[in-house]
Amino acid sequence: MTTRFTKDHEWIKVEGSAGTVGITDYAQHALGDIVFVEPPEAGRVLKQGDDAAVVESVKAASEVYSPVSGTVTEGNAALADQPALVNESPEDQAWFYKLTLSAPAELDQLMDRAAYDAYVKGLE
Amino acid sequence: MRYLPHTESDRRAMLAAIGAKDVESLFVDVPAAARLPGPLDLPKAQGEMEVERAFQRMAMKNLSAGCAPFFIGAGIYRHHIPAAIDQLLTRGEFLTSYTPYQPEVSQGTLQYLFEFQTQVALVTGMDVANASMYDGATACAEAAAMACRVTKRKKVILSGSLHPHYRSTTETALKYTDMAAETLAPDPLAMEDLMGRVDSATACVMVQNPGFFGHVRDLAPLAAACRESGALLVVAVAEPVSLGLIAPPGAMGADIVVGEGQSLGVGLSFGGPGLGLFATRDKYVRQMPGRLAGQTVDVDGKRGFVLTLSTREQHIRREKATSNICTNSGLCALAFTMHLTMLGETGFTRLAELNHAAAVRLEGKLARLKGVKVLPDSYFNEFAVHLGEDKDAAAVVDALAAKGILAGVPASRFYPDWPELHPVLILAATETNTDADMDALVAALQGVL
Amino acid sequence: MADGVTTFSGNRGLAIEEPLIFEMNAPGRVAIDLPEPGPVDADRLAGLRRATPIGLPDLSEPQVVRHYTRLSQKNYGIDTGFYPLGSCTMKHNPRLSEKMARLTGLADLHPFQPQATVQGALEVIDQLAWWLKQLTGMPAVAMSPAAGAHGEWCGLMAIRAYHEDHGEGHRRRVLVPESAHGTNPASAAMCGFTVDPVPADDQGRVDVAALKAKLGPDVACIMVTNPNTCGLFERDIIDIAAATHAAGAFFYCDGANFNAIVGRVKIADLGIDTMHINLHKTFSTPHGGGGPGAGPTVLSEKLAPYAPLPFVVHGAGGLHLVEHAAEVPESKPFGRVKGYHGQFGVFVRALAYIQSMGADGLRQASTDAVLNANYLLAELKDVLSPSFDGPCMHECLFDDRFLKDTGVTTLDFAKMLIDEGFHPMTMYFPLVVHGALLMEPTETESKETLDGFIAVIRALADKAKAGAAEEFKAAPRLTPRRRLDETLAARTPVLRWKPGANS
């Protein structure tokens, strides 16, 4: 399994052509207490960079951009009832959606863990 | 100047503290070419007495509603407002506070908004209501846009039963967007076929109940047709007092209920400010426009209220907001909720019955006039009447006004290009109308028809 | 309790706990005596009589009066004290204006009375319009918008209508500075425009070079707030207007901050094509806990024909309210923005204020508003961190650099002010500085009030720097409710009372 990151603070974990997307610990910290998540519905076709989901805190609303192109296979229904999961377990339980990648080569444009950590350090 | 506390010595001391030689130097960033050298050559400041005199003079030029037998409605209704309301409304803590962004010093506003939202949801039969829009017309426009967001469709069907101002305001709001309004002809006989028009491209059908010409309709079949096609049913209520007697839109299957709240507490005020009501189903709450007060607890665990779900709004979502509204009709919402609180279940029901009874009495008295026909076979406190083929309702209204009677609104005021509506007069009767008023109206009509 | 005082009732002296009206219900009580209605004619209700109770509570008049009196006592208003809420112009609301709005001959009028019976009402609208045109130097004003944001939309609709009418309908881009009120981009979106943000320069003003670079044949207009949301006058405004016009675009000015310049600048002289005026700010009509307001929108010669319906004209038989485009052949109204004839009750109040102030008083008011803001800036600049150099206009902007490493945030600082008896300033707006504190004192505050506020701010700034973060985090402690859990409110929305569900 490979994990990659975007400059907009999404992560994607990939096994074969199946990807799982969420937002990073840095992103959930920046947003504060998450109060609402709207994951995409299964079947939605996303291009890389498309608005895929919405995540909201009390005073901010943010889009989640799809790190790669593909077709959504599942949105994380648990987040509707438990938006706090994003704060508690951003990079594990609080995944936003799963998709089937249509252009796996796009992964090469993303950062690996070390590069992302350095990127975040540069923001502080 | 009585509103300006500074003395000249205050101003000098403050300039010294700032380190400025004069006030002009504070305006240094204004381009010199645009700076006015002194006060404009316009009237000077006046004391209270002079201002009162000027306003009294203007007020005297008007025939106020209370000074005439009065039968005008058409979206703005004259009801008796209990004395306590204005006394309470002018308390400075209500009148001179801002939008309750600081909840610790705004629990008064937030609690009455929460109570207001609950009352609006109850009387409309809906799950949730917002903290107000500008008026009924703009609430309609907002509902159309919301229906398009919810359904991801672009076509809005506007019934001929809608108040003409609701129609034109909604049409204007959609004019330069990718949404489109399909507007039906004015419908004084309630003959239009809305169900036949709903299709898979329809975002919503918007109807008014009671309709602009008075009809009370069962909207359940239309609601079912909308549901079938995946469209929303938006019901506008121009006279909220009707909800004390008639089944609420929520019970008939409405998805969004909008309306004008002016009838309760607000008064006529020449039609403004009004009070836009907006209610919907829980599942659509995140697509709603406007502010919402919600319940929560404070750090000591005590119940309190805050503005919530603000991410829908312009100050956070900017161009992606559900609406651009910021200032709403807060104080009018307070007047509305006070009036409804004073009425209660018992009083609200009785007020509605009194209104309906007044209209029924008026219909009975109009039966004495030959050639005059009440158009709707069902109504609440208002109905359109046809005065006879060759009659011009506008001329009749003017003739009666000259006699000191305010005898309704001619339909031609809204529809000058519809000759068949020129004999149509829209008459409202409320609890404020006495039998003597009605007899005076009927006698005067007899004289001119 | 934070101050150690507990009571059996939960009441605290004059601060009395108040339940919801729904929790005081005693069916059968009345607060209004109404006559017996007699039997209802079911024939005329199409069989649609309400079948179930509504669920409204029944109360008596004394209960109702106490309920709202107690609620009012949980609010802070301008009548209570200093309310330096930047961008909101919380000035004294004259009671004469309230009295005039309640004159029977002005309050008890129906919008659809024959026009011959409401000539005095039309005169109010016409006189107010005259003043607004005189004060701005603009030839026309659309009176009907209900609030500032509604006026923005109205002005932009007129611009869109002009472009459509002149074969320029492809102009859809609107340039909006990043410091703009959120209403600006939201209003633009409602006209089918796309928003293109313009950055600010390091002086807190529009980056003129960046704005000019963004102008082009697809730009419909620019939307610039002036004085801007940092409380600064846009020095290059005439240059900005000229470049905008040269590009075939219009200049929309957000007039929220008009209070700084009334009687000192005519906006027509700045090259502005259209601007809304918040009567509930500049002309002192009450904010009423969120409204109603009014947002009359002045229009240039080019845009005037597109003004929405209705409008008042001088006719042969007196004043005439035009409700249909066909009545005035040269008019091309873009439509109608709301029901009826505008926020009439607000017009009465604004006109009473304007007549009270006169041309001389209005100029003195803007002068004193600017003087007061500069006084705050001068007296606070050494303990807070001013975002930009002065002079400012009617409001002064600080950011949170002075709180660095104290553990105290802008929010904490504002909440401490509440315990000191002041309403907080605007926080976290504009977005172009970090942790903004925007203070607008207005001209109706005395030097003594400002000095009291200054002393408190200075003491609080010292205290924050001395390491009292915990105390700040605990503020406010003396209010009917302390900090409220907004996360809970948003995660589990409870937006109405339901039986048994709200205790």
Coordinates of C-alpha atoms in Angstrom, one line a residue, chain C:
Chain C
M1 CA -20.7 30.0 39.4
A2 CA -17.5 31.7 38.4
D3 CA -17.9 34.4 41.1
G4 CA -18.8 31.9 43.8
V5 CA -22.3 33.1 44.4
T6 CA -25.0 30.4 44.0
T7 CA -28.8 30.8 44.6
F8 CA -31.5 28.3 45.0
S9 CA -33.5 29.7 42.1
G10 CA -30.6 30.1 39.7
N11 CA -31.6 33.7 39.5
R12 CA -28.9 36.2 40.3
G13 CA -30.5 39.4 41.5
L14 CA -31.7 41.4 38.5
A15 CA -30.6 38.6 36.2
I16 CA -33.6 36.3 36.3
E17 CA -33.8 32.9 34.5
E18 CA -36.5 32.7 32.0
P19 CA -38.0 29.5 30.5
L20 CA -39.2 29.2 26.9
I21 CA -42.8 30.3 26.3
F22 CA -43.6 26.7 25.5
E23 CA -42.6 25.7 29.1
M24 CA -45.2 28.2 30.5
N25 CA -48.2 26.9 28.7
A26 CA -51.5 26.7 30.6
P27 CA -54.2 25.9 28.0
G28 CA -57.1 28.3 28.3
R29 CA -55.1 31.3 29.5
V30 CA -55.4 34.4 27.3
A31 CA -53.4 37.5 26.8
I32 CA -55.9 39.0 24.3
D33 CA -59.7 39.2 24.8
L34 CA -61.4 38.5 21.5
P35 CA -65.1 38.4 20.9
E36 CA -67.0 35.1 20.3
P37 CA -66.6 34.3 16.6
G38 CA -69.8 32.4 16.1
P39 CA -70.0 29.2 14.1
V40 CA -67.5 28.8 11.2
D41 CA -68.9 28.4 7.7
A42 CA -67.2 25.2 6.8
D43 CA -68.6 25.5 3.2
R44 CA -66.2 28.3 2.5
L45 CA -63.1 26.4 3.7
A46 CA -63.1 23.8 0.9
G47 CA -63.2 21.1 3.6
L48 CA -59.7 22.2 4.7
R49 CA -60.3 23.2 8.3
R50 CA -57.3 22.4 10.4
A51 CA -57.8 19.0 11.9
T52 CA -55.2 19.0 14.7
P53 CA -54.0 21.5 17.4
I54 CA -51.1 23.7 16.5
G55 CA -49.2 23.4 19.8
L56 CA -48.9 27.0 20.6
P57 CA -48.7 27.9 24.4
D58 CA -51.4 29.9 26.1
L59 CA -50.2 32.7 28.4
S60 CA -51.7 35.7 30.1
E61 CA -50.6 39.3 29.5
P62 CA -48.6 39.8 32.7
Q63 CA -46.6 36.6 31.9
V64 CA -46.0 37.8 28.4
V65 CA -44.8 41.3 29.5
R66 CA -42.4 39.7 32.1
H67 CA -41.1 37.2 29.6
Y68 CA -40.0 39.8 27.1
T69 CA -38.8 42.2 29.7
R70 CA -36.6 39.5 31.2
L71 CA -35.3 38.5 27.7
S72 CA -34.5 42.1 27.0
Q73 CA -32.4 42.2 30.1
K74 CA -30.2 39.5 28.7
N75 CA -29.2 41.7 25.8
Y76 CA -26.7 44.5 25.3
G77 CA -27.8 47.4 23.2
I78 CA -26.5 50.8 22.2
D79 CA -28.8 52.1 24.9
T80 CA -26.8 50.0 27.4
G81 CA -23.3 51.1 26.6
F82 CA -20.4 51.4 24.2
Y83 CA -20.8 49.2 21.1
P84 CA -17.6 49.6 19.0
L85 CA -18.6 46.9 16.5
G86 CA -16.5 47.7 13.5
S87 CA -18.2 47.9 10.1
C88 CA -21.7 48.1 11.8
T89 CA -22.0 51.7 12.8
M90 CA -23.7 51.3 16.1
K91 CA -24.6 54.9 16.9
H92 CA -27.3 56.3 19.0
N93 CA -30.8 55.7 17.7
P94 CA -32.8 58.9 18.2
R95 CA -36.2 58.4 19.8
L96 CA -37.7 61.2 17.8
S97 CA -37.3 59.0 14.8
E98 CA -39.3 56.2 16.5
K99 CA -42.0 58.7 17.5
M100 CA -42.4 59.9 13.9
A101 CA -42.5 56.4 12.5
R102 CA -45.5 55.8 14.8
L103 CA -47.6 58.8 13.7
T104 CA -50.9 57.3 12.8
G105 CA -50.9 59.1 9.4
L106 CA -47.6 57.4 8.5
A107 CA -47.8 54.0 10.3
D108 CA -51.4 53.1 9.5
L109 CA -51.2 53.2 5.7
H110 CA -51.7 50.4 3.3
P111 CA -49.4 50.1 0.3
F112 CA -52.3 49.6 -2.1
Q113 CA -54.4 52.6 -1.0
P114 CA -55.3 54.8 -3.9
Q115 CA -52.3 57.1 -4.5
A116 CA -54.4 60.2 -3.9
T117 CA -54.8 59.0 -0.3
V118 CA -51.1 58.5 0.4
Q119 CA -49.5 61.7 -1.0
G120 CA -47.8 62.4 2.3
A121 CA -46.2 58.9 2.3
L122 CA -44.9 59.4 -1.2
E123 CA -43.5 62.7 0.0
V124 CA -41.5 61.0 2.7
I125 CA -40.0 58.6 0.0
D126 CA -39.4 61.5 -2.4
Q127 CA -37.8 63.8 0.3
L128 CA -35.5 61.0 1.5
A129 CA -34.5 60.2 -2.1
W130 CA -33.7 63.9 -2.6
W131 CA -31.4 64.0 0.4
L132 CA -29.6 60.8 -0.6
K133 CA -29.1 62.2 -4.1
Q134 CA -27.8 65.6 -2.8
L135 CA -25.5 63.9 -0.3
T136 CA -23.9 61.6 -2.9
G137 CA -24.2 63.9 -6.0
M138 CA -25.8 61.1 -7.8
P139 CA -28.7 61.6 -10.2
A140 CA -30.9 58.7 -9.2
V141 CA -31.6 56.3 -6.3
A142 CA -33.5 53.0 -6.2
M143 CA -35.3 53.2 -2.8
S144 CA -36.7 49.7 -2.5
P145 CA -33.7 47.4 -1.5
A146 CA -34.3 46.1 2.1
A147 CA -30.8 46.0 3.4
G148 CA -27.1 46.5 2.4
A149 CA -26.7 43.2 0.7
H150 CA -30.0 43.6 -1.1
G151 CA -28.7 47.0 -2.3
E152 CA -25.5 45.4 -3.6
W153 CA -27.5 43.0 -5.6
C154 CA -29.7 45.8 -6.9
G155 CA -26.7 47.8 -8.1
L156 CA -25.2 44.8 -9.7
M157 CA -28.5 43.9 -11.4
A158 CA -28.6 47.4 -12.9
I159 CA -25.1 46.9 -14.2
R160 CA -25.9 43.5 -15.6
A161 CA -29.0 45.0 -17.3
Y162 CA -27.0 47.8 -18.8
H163 CA -24.5 45.4 -20.2
E164 CA -27.1 43.1 -21.6
D165 CA -28.9 46.1 -23.2
H166 CA -25.7 47.3 -24.8
G167 CA -24.6 43.9 -26.3
E168 CA -22.1 43.4 -23.6
G169 CA -23.8 40.5 -21.8
H170 CA -20.6 38.5 -22.0
R171 CA -19.2 40.7 -19.2
R172 CA -19.5 38.4 -16.3
R173 CA -16.4 38.8 -14.2
V174 CA -16.5 41.0 -11.1
L175 CA -13.3 42.1 -9.3
V176 CA -13.7 42.1 -5.5
P177 CA -10.9 42.9 -3.0
E178 CA -10.1 40.2 -0.5
S179 CA -11.0 42.5 2.3
A180 CA -14.6 42.8 1.1
H181 CA -17.7 41.9 3.2
G182 CA -18.9 38.4 2.4
T183 CA -22.0 39.8 1.0
N184 CA -20.1 41.3 -2.0
P185 CA -19.1 37.9 -3.6
A186 CA -22.5 36.4 -2.6
S187 CA -24.4 39.2 -4.3
A188 CA -22.3 39.0 -7.4
A189 CA -23.0 35.2 -7.6
M190 CA -26.7 35.9 -7.5
C191 CA -26.4 38.0 -10.7
G192 CA -24.7 35.2 -12.6
F193 CA -21.3 36.8 -12.2
T194 CA -18.0 35.1 -11.3
V195 CA -15.9 36.6 -8.6
D196 CA -12.2 37.4 -9.2
P197 CA -10.5 38.4 -5.9
V198 CA -8.1 41.4 -5.9
P199 CA -5.3 41.4 -3.3
A200 CA -4.6 44.2 -0.8
D201 CA -1.3 46.1 -0.8
D202 CA 0.8 46.4 2.4
Q203 CA -1.0 49.7 3.1
G204 CA -4.3 47.9 3.6
R205 CA -5.7 49.2 0.4
V206 CA -6.6 47.7 -3.0
D207 CA -3.5 46.7 -4.9
V208 CA -4.1 49.1 -7.8
A209 CA -1.6 47.5 -10.2
A210 CA -3.2 44.1 -9.6
L211 CA -6.6 45.4 -10.1
K212 CA -5.7 47.1 -13.4
A213 CA -4.0 43.9 -14.6
K214 CA -7.3 42.1 -14.0
L215 CA -9.5 44.5 -15.9
G216 CA -10.5 43.3 -19.3
P217 CA -13.4 43.1 -21.8
D218 CA -15.1 40.4 -19.7
V219 CA -15.2 42.5 -16.5
A220 CA -18.7 43.7 -15.6
C221 CA -17.7 45.8 -12.7
I222 CA -15.5 46.2 -9.7
M223 CA -16.9 46.1 -6.2
V224 CA -14.9 48.2 -3.8
T225 CA -15.8 49.2 -0.2
N226 CA -14.8 52.8 0.5
P227 CA -13.7 53.7 3.1
N228 CA -12.6 50.1 3.1
T229 CA -13.1 47.4 5.7
C230 CA -9.7 48.3 7.2
G231 CA -11.1 51.7 8.0
L232 CA -9.0 53.4 5.3
F233 CA -9.9 55.7 2.5
E234 CA -8.8 54.3 -0.9
R235 CA -6.4 57.0 -1.9
D236 CA -6.3 56.0 -5.5
I237 CA -10.0 55.8 -5.9
I238 CA -10.3 58.3 -8.8
D239 CA -7.5 56.5 -10.7
I240 CA -9.2 53.2 -10.0
A241 CA -12.5 54.5 -11.3
A242 CA -10.9 55.9 -14.5
A243 CA -9.2 52.7 -15.3
T244 CA -12.4 50.8 -14.6
H245 CA -14.4 53.0 -16.9
A246 CA -11.7 52.9 -19.6
A247 CA -12.1 49.1 -19.6
G248 CA -15.9 49.5 -20.2
A249 CA -16.7 48.3 -16.6
F250 CA -18.7 50.0 -13.8
F251 CA -17.6 50.9 -10.3
Y252 CA -19.9 49.5 -7.6
C253 CA -19.1 51.0 -4.2
D254 CA -20.1 49.1 -1.0
G255 CA -21.4 52.1 1.0
A256 CA -21.4 50.3 4.4
N257 CA -18.9 52.9 5.6
F258 CA -20.6 56.0 4.2
N259 CA -20.8 57.3 7.8
A260 CA -17.2 58.4 7.6
I261 CA -17.6 60.7 4.6
V262 CA -21.2 62.1 4.6
G263 CA -21.0 65.8 3.9
R264 CA -17.3 65.7 3.3
V265 CA -17.2 63.9 -0.1
K266 CA -19.8 63.4 -2.8
I267 CA -19.3 59.9 -4.1
A268 CA -20.2 61.1 -7.6
D269 CA -16.9 63.1 -7.6
L270 CA -15.0 59.8 -7.0
G271 CA -16.3 58.2 -10.3
I272 CA -18.6 55.8 -8.5
D273 CA -21.5 54.5 -10.7
T274 CA -23.6 52.9 -8.0
M275 CA -23.5 52.5 -4.2
H276 CA -25.9 51.2 -1.5
I277 CA -26.5 53.2 1.6
N278 CA -27.3 51.4 4.8
L279 CA -29.9 53.6 6.4
H280 CA -29.6 51.5 9.6
K281 CA -26.0 52.5 9.8
T282 CA -25.3 55.9 8.5
F283 CA -28.8 57.4 9.1
S284 CA -29.2 55.9 12.5
T285 CA -32.3 53.7 12.2
P286 CA -32.2 50.9 14.8
H287 CA -30.6 47.6 14.1
G288 CA -33.3 45.8 16.0
G289 CA -31.3 42.7 16.8
G290 CA -30.6 42.0 13.1
G291 CA -33.0 44.2 11.2
P292 CA -35.0 45.5 9.5
G293 CA -32.7 47.8 7.6
A294 CA -32.9 49.5 4.3
G295 CA -30.4 49.8 1.4
P296 CA -31.3 52.5 -1.0
T297 CA -28.9 52.3 -4.0
V298 CA -27.8 55.4 -5.8
L299 CA -27.3 55.1 -9.6
S300 CA -25.4 57.1 -12.2
E301 CA -27.0 58.6 -15.3
K302 CA -26.1 55.5 -17.3
L303 CA -27.6 53.0 -14.8
A304 CA -30.6 55.1 -13.8
P305 CA -33.0 53.8 -16.5
Y306 CA -32.5 50.2 -15.2
A307 CA -33.7 51.1 -11.6
P308 CA -36.2 48.5 -10.3
L309 CA -39.9 49.1 -9.8
P310 CA -41.5 50.9 -8.1
F311 CA -40.3 54.5 -8.0
V312 CA -41.8 57.9 -7.3
V313 CA -42.0 60.6 -9.9
H314 CA -43.4 64.1 -9.9
G315 CA -46.6 64.1 -12.0
A316 CA -49.3 66.6 -12.9
G317 CA -51.6 65.6 -10.1
G318 CA -48.9 65.4 -7.4
L319 CA -46.5 62.6 -6.6
H320 CA -46.9 59.3 -8.5
L321 CA -45.7 55.9 -7.7
V322 CA -44.7 54.1 -10.9
E323 CA -45.5 50.4 -10.5
H324 CA -45.3 49.3 -14.2
A325 CA -42.5 50.1 -16.7
A326 CA -45.0 51.1 -19.4
E327 CA -46.0 54.2 -17.4
V328 CA -42.6 55.7 -18.0
P329 CA -41.5 55.1 -21.6
E330 CA -37.8 55.8 -21.2
S331 CA -37.5 53.4 -18.2
K332 CA -36.1 49.9 -18.5
P333 CA -36.4 48.5 -15.0
F334 CA -34.5 45.3 -14.5
G335 CA -37.5 44.1 -12.4
R336 CA -38.7 44.2 -8.8
V337 CA -36.5 43.4 -5.8
K338 CA -39.2 43.0 -3.1
G339 CA -42.8 43.4 -2.3
Y340 CA -44.5 46.8 -2.1
H341 CA -42.7 50.1 -2.0
G342 CA -39.5 49.7 0.1
Q343 CA -38.8 49.8 3.8
F344 CA -41.1 52.7 4.5
G345 CA -40.9 52.6 8.3
V346 CA -37.2 52.8 8.0
F347 CA -37.4 55.7 5.5
V348 CA -39.4 57.7 8.1
R349 CA -36.8 57.2 10.7
A350 CA -33.9 58.0 8.4
L351 CA -35.6 61.2 7.2
A352 CA -36.3 62.3 10.7
Y353 CA -32.7 61.8 11.6
I354 CA -31.5 63.7 8.5
Q355 CA -33.8 66.6 9.1
S356 CA -32.6 66.7 12.7
M357 CA -29.0 66.8 11.7
G358 CA -29.2 69.0 8.6
A359 CA -26.3 69.5 6.3
D360 CA -24.2 71.0 9.0
G361 CA -24.9 68.3 11.6
L362 CA -24.2 65.5 9.1
R363 CA -20.8 66.9 8.3
Q364 CA -20.1 67.3 12.0
A365 CA -21.2 63.7 12.5
S366 CA -18.8 62.2 10.0
T367 CA -16.0 64.5 11.3
D368 CA -16.6 63.4 14.9
A369 CA -16.8 59.7 13.8
V370 CA -13.4 60.0 12.2
L371 CA -12.0 62.0 15.1
N372 CA -13.2 59.3 17.6
A373 CA -11.6 56.5 15.7
N374 CA -8.3 58.3 15.3
Y375 CA -8.4 59.1 19.1
L376 CA -8.8 55.4 19.8
L377 CA -6.0 54.6 17.4
A378 CA -3.7 57.2 19.0
E379 CA -4.4 56.1 22.6
L380 CA -4.1 52.4 21.9
K381 CA -1.4 52.1 19.3
D382 CA 1.4 51.6 21.9
V383 CA -0.3 48.7 23.7
L384 CA -2.2 47.0 20.8
S385 CA -0.8 46.3 17.3
P386 CA -2.3 48.6 14.7
S387 CA -2.4 46.9 11.3
F388 CA -1.7 50.0 9.3
D389 CA -0.5 53.5 9.8
G390 CA -3.0 56.3 10.4
P391 CA -4.9 58.4 10.0
C392 CA -7.8 56.0 9.8
M393 CA -11.4 57.0 8.9
H394 CA -14.3 56.0 11.1
E395 CA -12.9 52.8 12.4
C396 CA -9.4 51.6 13.4
L397 CA -8.0 48.1 12.8
F398 CA -5.6 46.1 15.1
D399 CA -4.3 42.6 14.7
D400 CA -3.3 40.0 17.3
R401 CA 0.5 40.5 17.2
F402 CA 0.3 42.2 20.6
L403 CA -1.1 38.9 22.0
K404 CA 1.8 36.8 20.6
D405 CA 3.0 34.2 23.1
T406 CA 0.5 35.3 25.7
G407 CA -1.8 32.3 25.1
V408 CA -4.7 34.8 24.8
T409 CA -6.6 35.0 21.5
T410 CA -8.5 37.8 19.9
L411 CA -11.7 36.0 21.0
D412 CA -10.5 35.7 24.6
F413 CA -9.6 39.4 24.7
A414 CA -13.1 40.3 23.3
K415 CA -14.9 38.2 25.9
M416 CA -13.0 39.9 28.7
L417 CA -14.4 43.2 27.5
I418 CA -17.9 41.9 28.1
D419 CA -17.2 41.4 31.8
E420 CA -15.9 45.0 31.8
G421 CA -19.3 46.2 30.5
F422 CA -18.4 46.8 26.9
H423 CA -19.7 45.2 23.8
P424 CA -16.7 43.6 21.9
M425 CA -15.4 45.1 18.7
T426 CA -15.7 43.2 15.5
M427 CA -13.3 40.2 15.5
Y428 CA -11.6 38.2 12.8
F429 CA -12.8 40.6 10.1
P430 CA -11.4 41.8 7.7
L431 CA -9.7 38.6 6.7
V432 CA -6.6 40.4 5.4
V433 CA -5.0 40.7 8.8
H434 CA -4.5 38.0 11.4
G435 CA -6.8 37.9 14.4
A436 CA -8.4 41.3 13.5
L437 CA -9.9 43.6 16.1
L438 CA -11.9 46.3 14.3
M439 CA -13.2 49.2 16.4
E440 CA -15.8 51.7 15.2
P441 CA -16.7 54.1 18.0
T442 CA -19.1 56.4 16.0
E443 CA -19.7 60.0 16.6
T444 CA -22.3 59.6 19.3
E445 CA -19.8 58.5 21.9
S446 CA -18.4 61.1 24.4
K447 CA -14.8 61.5 25.2
E448 CA -15.5 60.2 28.7
T449 CA -16.8 56.9 27.2
L450 CA -13.8 56.6 25.0
D451 CA -11.4 57.3 27.8
G452 CA -13.1 54.6 30.0
F453 CA -12.8 52.1 27.1
I454 CA -9.2 53.0 26.5
A455 CA -8.3 52.6 30.1
V456 CA -9.9 49.1 30.2
I457 CA -8.2 48.0 26.9
R458 CA -4.8 49.2 28.2
A459 CA -5.3 47.4 31.4
L460 CA -6.4 44.2 29.7
A461 CA -3.5 44.3 27.2
D462 CA -1.1 44.6 30.2
K463 CA -2.9 41.8 31.9
A464 CA -2.7 39.5 28.9
K465 CA 1.0 40.2 28.5
A466 CA 1.5 39.5 32.2
G467 CA 0.4 36.0 31.7
A468 CA -3.3 35.7 32.7
A469 CA -4.4 33.5 29.9
E470 CA -6.5 31.3 32.1
E471 CA -8.6 34.2 33.3
F472 CA -9.1 35.3 29.7
K473 CA -10.1 31.8 28.7
A474 CA -12.7 31.8 31.5
A475 CA -14.3 35.1 30.4
P476 CA -17.0 36.2 30.4
R477 CA -18.0 35.3 33.9
L478 CA -20.6 37.8 34.7
T479 CA -23.1 37.3 31.9
P480 CA -26.4 35.4 32.0
R481 CA -24.7 32.7 30.1
R482 CA -21.0 32.1 29.8
R483 CA -19.2 30.8 26.7
L484 CA -21.6 28.7 24.7
D485 CA -20.7 25.4 23.0
E486 CA -21.1 26.3 19.3
T487 CA -19.6 22.9 18.3
L488 CA -22.4 21.1 20.0
A489 CA -25.0 23.4 18.5
A490 CA -23.7 22.7 15.0
R491 CA -23.1 19.0 15.4
T492 CA -26.5 18.2 16.8
P493 CA -28.7 21.1 15.6
V494 CA -31.7 21.8 17.9
L495 CA -33.5 24.5 16.0
R496 CA -36.8 24.4 17.7
W497 CA -38.6 23.4 20.9
K498 CA -40.3 20.0 21.0
P499 CA -42.2 18.6 23.9
G500 CA -39.9 17.1 26.4
A501 CA -36.8 17.6 24.2
N502 CA -35.3 20.9 25.3
S503 CA -34.6 20.8 29.0

